[in-house]
mmCIF file of C-alpha atoms in Angstrom:
data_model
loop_
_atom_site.group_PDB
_atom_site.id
_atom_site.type_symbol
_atom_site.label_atom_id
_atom_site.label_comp_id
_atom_site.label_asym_id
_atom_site.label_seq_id
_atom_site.Cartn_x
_atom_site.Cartn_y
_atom_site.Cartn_z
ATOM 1 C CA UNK A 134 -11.344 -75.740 66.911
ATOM 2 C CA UNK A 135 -9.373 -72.598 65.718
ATOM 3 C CA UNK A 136 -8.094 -72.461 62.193
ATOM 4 C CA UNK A 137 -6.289 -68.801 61.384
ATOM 5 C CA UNK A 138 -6.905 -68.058 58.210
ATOM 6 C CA UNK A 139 -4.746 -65.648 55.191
ATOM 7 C CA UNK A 140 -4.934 -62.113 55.399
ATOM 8 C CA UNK A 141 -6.159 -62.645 51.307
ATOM 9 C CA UNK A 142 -8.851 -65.072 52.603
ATOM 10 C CA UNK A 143 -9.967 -62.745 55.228
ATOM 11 C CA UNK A 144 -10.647 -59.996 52.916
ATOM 12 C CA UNK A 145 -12.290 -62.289 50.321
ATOM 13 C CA UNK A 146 -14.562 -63.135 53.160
ATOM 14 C CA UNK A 147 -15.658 -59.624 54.417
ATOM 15 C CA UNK A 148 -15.278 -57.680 51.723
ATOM 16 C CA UNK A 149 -14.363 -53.978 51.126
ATOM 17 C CA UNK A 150 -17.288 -53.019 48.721
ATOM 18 C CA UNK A 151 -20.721 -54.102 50.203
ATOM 19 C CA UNK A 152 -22.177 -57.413 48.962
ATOM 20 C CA UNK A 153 -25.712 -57.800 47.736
ATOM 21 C CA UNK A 154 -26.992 -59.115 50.647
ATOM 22 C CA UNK A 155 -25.132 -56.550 52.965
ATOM 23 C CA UNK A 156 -26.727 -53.736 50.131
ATOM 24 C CA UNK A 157 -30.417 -55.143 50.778
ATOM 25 C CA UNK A 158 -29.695 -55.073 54.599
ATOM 26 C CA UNK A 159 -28.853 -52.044 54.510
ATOM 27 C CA UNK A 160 -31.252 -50.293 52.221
ATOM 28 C CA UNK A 161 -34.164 -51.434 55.039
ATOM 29 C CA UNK A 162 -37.424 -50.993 55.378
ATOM 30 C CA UNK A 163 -40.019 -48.401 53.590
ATOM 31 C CA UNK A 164 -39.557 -46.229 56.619
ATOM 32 C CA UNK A 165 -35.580 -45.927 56.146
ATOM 33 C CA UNK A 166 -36.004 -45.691 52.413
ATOM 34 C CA UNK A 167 -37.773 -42.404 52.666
ATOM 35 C CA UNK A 168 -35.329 -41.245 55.061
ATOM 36 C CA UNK A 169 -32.748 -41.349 52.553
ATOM 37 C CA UNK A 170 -34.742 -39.871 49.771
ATOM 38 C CA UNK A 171 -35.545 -36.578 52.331
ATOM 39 C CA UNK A 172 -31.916 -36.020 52.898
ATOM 40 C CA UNK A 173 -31.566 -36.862 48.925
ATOM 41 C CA UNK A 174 -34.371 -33.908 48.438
ATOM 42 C CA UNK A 175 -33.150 -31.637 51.430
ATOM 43 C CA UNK A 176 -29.445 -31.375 50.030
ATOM 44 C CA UNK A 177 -30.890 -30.506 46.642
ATOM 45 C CA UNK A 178 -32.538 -27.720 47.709
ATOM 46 C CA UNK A 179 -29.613 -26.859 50.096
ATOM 47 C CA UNK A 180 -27.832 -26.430 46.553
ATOM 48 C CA UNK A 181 -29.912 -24.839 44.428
ATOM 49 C CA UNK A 182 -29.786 -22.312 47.427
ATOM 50 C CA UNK A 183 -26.613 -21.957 47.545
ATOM 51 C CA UNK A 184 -26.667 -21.293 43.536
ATOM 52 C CA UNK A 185 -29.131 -19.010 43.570
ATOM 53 C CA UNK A 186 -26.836 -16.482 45.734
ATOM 54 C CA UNK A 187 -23.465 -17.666 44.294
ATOM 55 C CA UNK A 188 -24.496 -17.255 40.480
ATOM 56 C CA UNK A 189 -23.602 -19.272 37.523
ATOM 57 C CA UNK A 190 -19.962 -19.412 38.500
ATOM 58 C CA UNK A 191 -20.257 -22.792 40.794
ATOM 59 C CA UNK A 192 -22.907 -23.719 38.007
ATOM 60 C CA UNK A 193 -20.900 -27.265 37.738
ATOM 61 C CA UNK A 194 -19.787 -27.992 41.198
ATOM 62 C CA UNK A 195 -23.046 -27.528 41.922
ATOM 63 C CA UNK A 196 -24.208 -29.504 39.145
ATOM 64 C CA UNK A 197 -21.772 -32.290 39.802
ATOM 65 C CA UNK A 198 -22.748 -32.317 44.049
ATOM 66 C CA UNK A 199 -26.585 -31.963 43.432
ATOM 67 C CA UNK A 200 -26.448 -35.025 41.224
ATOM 68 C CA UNK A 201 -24.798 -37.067 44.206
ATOM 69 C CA UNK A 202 -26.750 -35.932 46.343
ATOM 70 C CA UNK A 203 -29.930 -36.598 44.384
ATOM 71 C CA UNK A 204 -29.087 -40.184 44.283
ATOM 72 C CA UNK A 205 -27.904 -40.984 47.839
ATOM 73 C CA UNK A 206 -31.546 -43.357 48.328
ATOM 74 C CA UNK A 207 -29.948 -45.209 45.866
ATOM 75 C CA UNK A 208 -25.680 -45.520 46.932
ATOM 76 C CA UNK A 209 -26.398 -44.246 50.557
ATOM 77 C CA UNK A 210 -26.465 -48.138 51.592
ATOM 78 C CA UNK A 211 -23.363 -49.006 49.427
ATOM 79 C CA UNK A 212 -21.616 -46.563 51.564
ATOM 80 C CA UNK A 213 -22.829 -47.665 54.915
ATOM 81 C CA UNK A 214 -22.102 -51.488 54.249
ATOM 82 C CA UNK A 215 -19.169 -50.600 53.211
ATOM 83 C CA UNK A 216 -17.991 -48.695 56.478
ATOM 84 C CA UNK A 217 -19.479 -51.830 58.442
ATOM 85 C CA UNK A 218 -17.510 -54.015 56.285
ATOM 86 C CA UNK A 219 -14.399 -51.879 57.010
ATOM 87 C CA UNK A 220 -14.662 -51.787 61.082
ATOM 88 C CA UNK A 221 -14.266 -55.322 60.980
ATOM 89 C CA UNK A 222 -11.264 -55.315 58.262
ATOM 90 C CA UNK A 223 -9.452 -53.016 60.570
ATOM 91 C CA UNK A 224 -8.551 -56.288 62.941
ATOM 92 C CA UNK A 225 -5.324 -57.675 61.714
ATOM 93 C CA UNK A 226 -5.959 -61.526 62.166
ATOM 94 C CA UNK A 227 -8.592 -63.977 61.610
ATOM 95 C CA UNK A 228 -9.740 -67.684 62.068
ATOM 96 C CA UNK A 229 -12.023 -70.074 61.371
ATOM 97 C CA UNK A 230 -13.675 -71.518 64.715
ATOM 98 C CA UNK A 231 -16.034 -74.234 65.272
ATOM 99 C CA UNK A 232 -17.673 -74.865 68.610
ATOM 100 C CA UNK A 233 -21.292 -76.140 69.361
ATOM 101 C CA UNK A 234 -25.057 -74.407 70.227
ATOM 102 C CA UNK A 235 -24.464 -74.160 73.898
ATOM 103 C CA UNK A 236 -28.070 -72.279 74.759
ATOM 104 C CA UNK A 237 -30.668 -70.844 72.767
ATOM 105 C CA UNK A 238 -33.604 -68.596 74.183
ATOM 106 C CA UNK A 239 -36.109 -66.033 72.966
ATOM 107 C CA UNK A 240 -36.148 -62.472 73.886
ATOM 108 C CA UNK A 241 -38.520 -59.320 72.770
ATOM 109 C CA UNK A 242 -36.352 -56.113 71.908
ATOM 110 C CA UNK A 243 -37.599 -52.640 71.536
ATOM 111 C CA UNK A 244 -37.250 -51.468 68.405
ATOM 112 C CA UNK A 245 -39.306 -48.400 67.999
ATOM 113 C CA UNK A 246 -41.768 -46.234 69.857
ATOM 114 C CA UNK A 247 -44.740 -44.739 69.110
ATOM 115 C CA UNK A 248 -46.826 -42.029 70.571
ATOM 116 C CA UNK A 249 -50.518 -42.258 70.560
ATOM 117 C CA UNK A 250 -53.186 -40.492 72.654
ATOM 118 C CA UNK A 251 -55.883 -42.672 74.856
ATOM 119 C CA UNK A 252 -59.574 -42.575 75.219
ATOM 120 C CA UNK A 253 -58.497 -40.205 78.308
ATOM 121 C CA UNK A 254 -56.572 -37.887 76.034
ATOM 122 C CA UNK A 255 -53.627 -38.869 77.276
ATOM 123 C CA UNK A 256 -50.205 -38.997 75.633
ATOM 124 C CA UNK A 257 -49.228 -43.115 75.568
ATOM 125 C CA UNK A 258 -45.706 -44.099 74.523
ATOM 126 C CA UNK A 259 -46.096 -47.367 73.226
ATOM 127 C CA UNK A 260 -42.808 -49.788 72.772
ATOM 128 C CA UNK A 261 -43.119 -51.913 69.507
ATOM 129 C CA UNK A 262 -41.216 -55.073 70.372
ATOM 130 C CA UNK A 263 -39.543 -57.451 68.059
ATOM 131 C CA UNK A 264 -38.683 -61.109 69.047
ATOM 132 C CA UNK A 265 -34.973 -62.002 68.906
ATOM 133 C CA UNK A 266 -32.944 -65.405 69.232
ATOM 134 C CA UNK A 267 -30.238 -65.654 71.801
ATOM 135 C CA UNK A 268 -27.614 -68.303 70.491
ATOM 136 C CA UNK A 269 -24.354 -68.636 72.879
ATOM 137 C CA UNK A 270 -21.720 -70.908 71.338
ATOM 138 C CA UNK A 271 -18.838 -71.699 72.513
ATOM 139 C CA UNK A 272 -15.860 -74.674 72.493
ATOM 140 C CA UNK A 273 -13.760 -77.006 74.596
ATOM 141 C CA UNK A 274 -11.148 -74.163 75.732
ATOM 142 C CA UNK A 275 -13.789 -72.111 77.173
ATOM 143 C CA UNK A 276 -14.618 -69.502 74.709
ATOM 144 C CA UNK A 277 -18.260 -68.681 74.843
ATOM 145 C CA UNK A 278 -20.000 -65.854 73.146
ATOM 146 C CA UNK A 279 -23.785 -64.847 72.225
ATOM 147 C CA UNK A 280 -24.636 -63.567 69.364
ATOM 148 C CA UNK A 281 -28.286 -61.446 69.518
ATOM 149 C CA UNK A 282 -29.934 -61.573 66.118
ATOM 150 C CA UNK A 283 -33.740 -60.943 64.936
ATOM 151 C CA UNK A 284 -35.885 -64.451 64.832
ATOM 152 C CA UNK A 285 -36.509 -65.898 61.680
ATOM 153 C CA UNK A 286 -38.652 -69.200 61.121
ATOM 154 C CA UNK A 287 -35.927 -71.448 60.234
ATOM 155 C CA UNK A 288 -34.493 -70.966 63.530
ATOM 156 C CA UNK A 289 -36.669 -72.865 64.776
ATOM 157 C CA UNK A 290 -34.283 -76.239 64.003
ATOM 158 C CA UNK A 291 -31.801 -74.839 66.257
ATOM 159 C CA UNK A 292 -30.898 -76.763 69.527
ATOM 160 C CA UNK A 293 -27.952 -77.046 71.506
ATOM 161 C CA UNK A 294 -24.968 -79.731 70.871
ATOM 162 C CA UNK A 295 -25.127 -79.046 67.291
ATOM 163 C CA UNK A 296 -21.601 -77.225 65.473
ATOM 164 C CA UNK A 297 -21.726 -73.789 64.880
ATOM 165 C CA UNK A 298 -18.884 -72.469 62.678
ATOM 166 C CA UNK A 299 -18.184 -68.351 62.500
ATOM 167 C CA UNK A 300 -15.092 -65.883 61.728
ATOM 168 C CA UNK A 301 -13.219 -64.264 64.289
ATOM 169 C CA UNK A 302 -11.593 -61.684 64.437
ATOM 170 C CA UNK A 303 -8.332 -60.092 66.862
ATOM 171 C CA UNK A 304 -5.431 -58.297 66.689
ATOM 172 C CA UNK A 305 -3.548 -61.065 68.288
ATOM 173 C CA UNK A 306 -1.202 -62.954 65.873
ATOM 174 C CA UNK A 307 -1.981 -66.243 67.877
ATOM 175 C CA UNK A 308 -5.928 -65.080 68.060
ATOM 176 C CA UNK A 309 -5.396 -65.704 72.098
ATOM 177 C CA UNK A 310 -7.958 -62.521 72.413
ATOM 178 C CA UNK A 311 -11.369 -62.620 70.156
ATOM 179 C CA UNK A 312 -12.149 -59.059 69.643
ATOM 180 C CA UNK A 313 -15.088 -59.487 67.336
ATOM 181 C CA UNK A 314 -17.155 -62.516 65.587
ATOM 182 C CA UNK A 315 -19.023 -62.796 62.318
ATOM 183 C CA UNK A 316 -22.582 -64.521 61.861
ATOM 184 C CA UNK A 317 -22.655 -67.799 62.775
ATOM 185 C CA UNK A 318 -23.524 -70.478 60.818
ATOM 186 C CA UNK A 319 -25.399 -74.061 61.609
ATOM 187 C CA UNK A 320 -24.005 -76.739 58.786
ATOM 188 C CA UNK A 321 -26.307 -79.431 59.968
ATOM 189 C CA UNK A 322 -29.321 -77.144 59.476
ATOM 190 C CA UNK A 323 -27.997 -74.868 56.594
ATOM 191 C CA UNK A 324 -28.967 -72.140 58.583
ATOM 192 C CA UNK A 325 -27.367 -68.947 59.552
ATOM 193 C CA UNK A 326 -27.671 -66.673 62.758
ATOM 194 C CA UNK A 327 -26.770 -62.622 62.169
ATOM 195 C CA UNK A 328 -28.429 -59.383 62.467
ATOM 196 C CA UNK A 329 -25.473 -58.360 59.859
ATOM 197 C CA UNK A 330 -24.356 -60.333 57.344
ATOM 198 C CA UNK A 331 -20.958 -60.038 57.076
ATOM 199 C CA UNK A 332 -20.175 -62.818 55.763
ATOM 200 C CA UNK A 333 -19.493 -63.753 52.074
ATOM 201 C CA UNK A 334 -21.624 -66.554 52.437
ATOM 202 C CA UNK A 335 -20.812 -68.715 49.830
ATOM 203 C CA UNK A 336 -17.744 -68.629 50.299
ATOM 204 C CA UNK A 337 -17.325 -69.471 54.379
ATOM 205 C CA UNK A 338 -19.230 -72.786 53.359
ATOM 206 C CA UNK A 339 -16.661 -73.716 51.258
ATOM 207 C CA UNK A 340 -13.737 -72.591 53.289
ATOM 208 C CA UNK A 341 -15.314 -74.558 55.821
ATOM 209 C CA UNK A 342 -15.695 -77.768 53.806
ATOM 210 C CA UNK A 343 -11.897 -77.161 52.474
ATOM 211 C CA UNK A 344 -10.575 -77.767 55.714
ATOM 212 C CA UNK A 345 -13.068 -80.461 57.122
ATOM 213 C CA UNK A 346 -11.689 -82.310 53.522
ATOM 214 C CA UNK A 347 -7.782 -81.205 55.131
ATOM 215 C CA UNK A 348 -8.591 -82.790 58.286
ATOM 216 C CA UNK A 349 -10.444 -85.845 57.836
ATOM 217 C CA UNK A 350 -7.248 -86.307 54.865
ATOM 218 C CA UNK A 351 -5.086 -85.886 58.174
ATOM 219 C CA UNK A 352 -7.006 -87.891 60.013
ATOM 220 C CA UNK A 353 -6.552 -90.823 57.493
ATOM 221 C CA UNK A 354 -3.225 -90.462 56.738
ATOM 222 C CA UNK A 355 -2.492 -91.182 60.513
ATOM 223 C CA UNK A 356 -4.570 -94.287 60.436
ATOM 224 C CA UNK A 357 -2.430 -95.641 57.459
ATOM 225 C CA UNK A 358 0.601 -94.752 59.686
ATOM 226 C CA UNK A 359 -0.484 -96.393 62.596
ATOM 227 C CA UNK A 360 -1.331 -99.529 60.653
ATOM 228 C CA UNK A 361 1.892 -99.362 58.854
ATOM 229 C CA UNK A 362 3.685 -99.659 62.578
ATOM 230 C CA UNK A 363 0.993 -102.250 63.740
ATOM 231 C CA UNK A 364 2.771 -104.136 60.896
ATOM 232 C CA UNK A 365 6.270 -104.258 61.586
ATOM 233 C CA UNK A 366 7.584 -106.973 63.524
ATOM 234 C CA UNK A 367 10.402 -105.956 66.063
ATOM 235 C CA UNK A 368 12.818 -107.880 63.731
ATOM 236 C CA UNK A 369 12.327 -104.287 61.031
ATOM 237 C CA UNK A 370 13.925 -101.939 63.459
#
């Protein structure tokens, strides 16, 4: 099932400012925090630099900058979300699609390396691997796609047949070419699949349970008519 969806509703759903959950994605582990806070501290001293040979006379620009720059730890992952949210808010169209959990399967993925010296003395590179779930979806016209995301415990409910719902996104009008999806979320389970979120989660669940309300309304309003005609004797037409 393919729904396309408002322009309004599609930018309600990825946002252009980064959500809190897109924020806290973003800002990482301990490792990428002090990352940011050494190009916070090396642009600071870049400036006072730079101050020290221009004299007082870019005193405020410098001012002004240095403060910025002093608190990029802190708005650095505003700004990346933000750019994430915006590569998929370039596409012109959307939908809502629902399919079903074709396959599922584990994979390790290397995330880092490390280099450490042996009892021989002699220079290791060791891959630290991180275990990631493999969920291809896909529908009765043939779509399939899988979407790589790390492993969390209450994947662990997953298995195929059940419906997965997601965004998609294209610049078809009639969405006849999927250029990108969103996360992907299990209703039965309450559970969702991403390595991003870029969903607006909240509100995709009740987008989603707007229109299974529209179509199980459609659905009934057939049965009535179908009755109705059941009723007629040939003498009413």
């Amino acid at each position: 099932m393919l729904i396309p969806l408002t322009r309004e509703t599609f930018q309600e759903l990825i946002p252009a400012v980064a959500t809190g959950a897109q924020y806290k994605y973003i800002w990482g582990k301990p490792p990428d925090f002090l990352r940011r806070m050494l190009i916070s501290a090396v642009i600071v001293v870049f400036l006072l630099v730079v101050y020290n040979f221009a004299g007082s006379d870019v005193g405020p620009l410098v001012l002004i900058t240095g403060l910025i720059a002093g608190l990029y730890w802190l708005w650095g992952p505003i700004l990346w979300a933000s750019l994430r949210n915006a590569e998929c808010r370039k596409y012109q169209y959307c939908g809502f699609w629902q399919g079903r959990v074709l396959d599922i399967y584990i994979t390790d993925e290397v995330t880092s390396q490390e280099e450490t010296v042996n009892k021989k003395g002699q220079l290791v590179i060791v891959d630290n691997l991180e275990p990631r779930i493999n969920l291809e979806v896909g529908d009765k016209t043939g779509f399939t796609t899988t979407l790589r995301a790390p492993l969390r415990k209450e994947h662990q409910g997953i298995v195929p047949g059940q419906a997965a719902l997601m965004l998609i996104m294209s610049n078809q009008e009639d969405l006849s070419t999927i250029t990108k999806v969103s996360d992907i979320y299990i209703p039965s389970r309450d559970v969702w699949v991403s390595d991003y979120p870029y969903l607006r989660r909240d509100l995709f669940v009740e987008v989603s349970q707007q229109i299974k309300k529209g179509r199980q309304k459609k659905g009934r309003d057939g049965a009535n008519q179908r009755r109705e005609v059941k009723r007629r004797s040939p003498a009413d037409y």
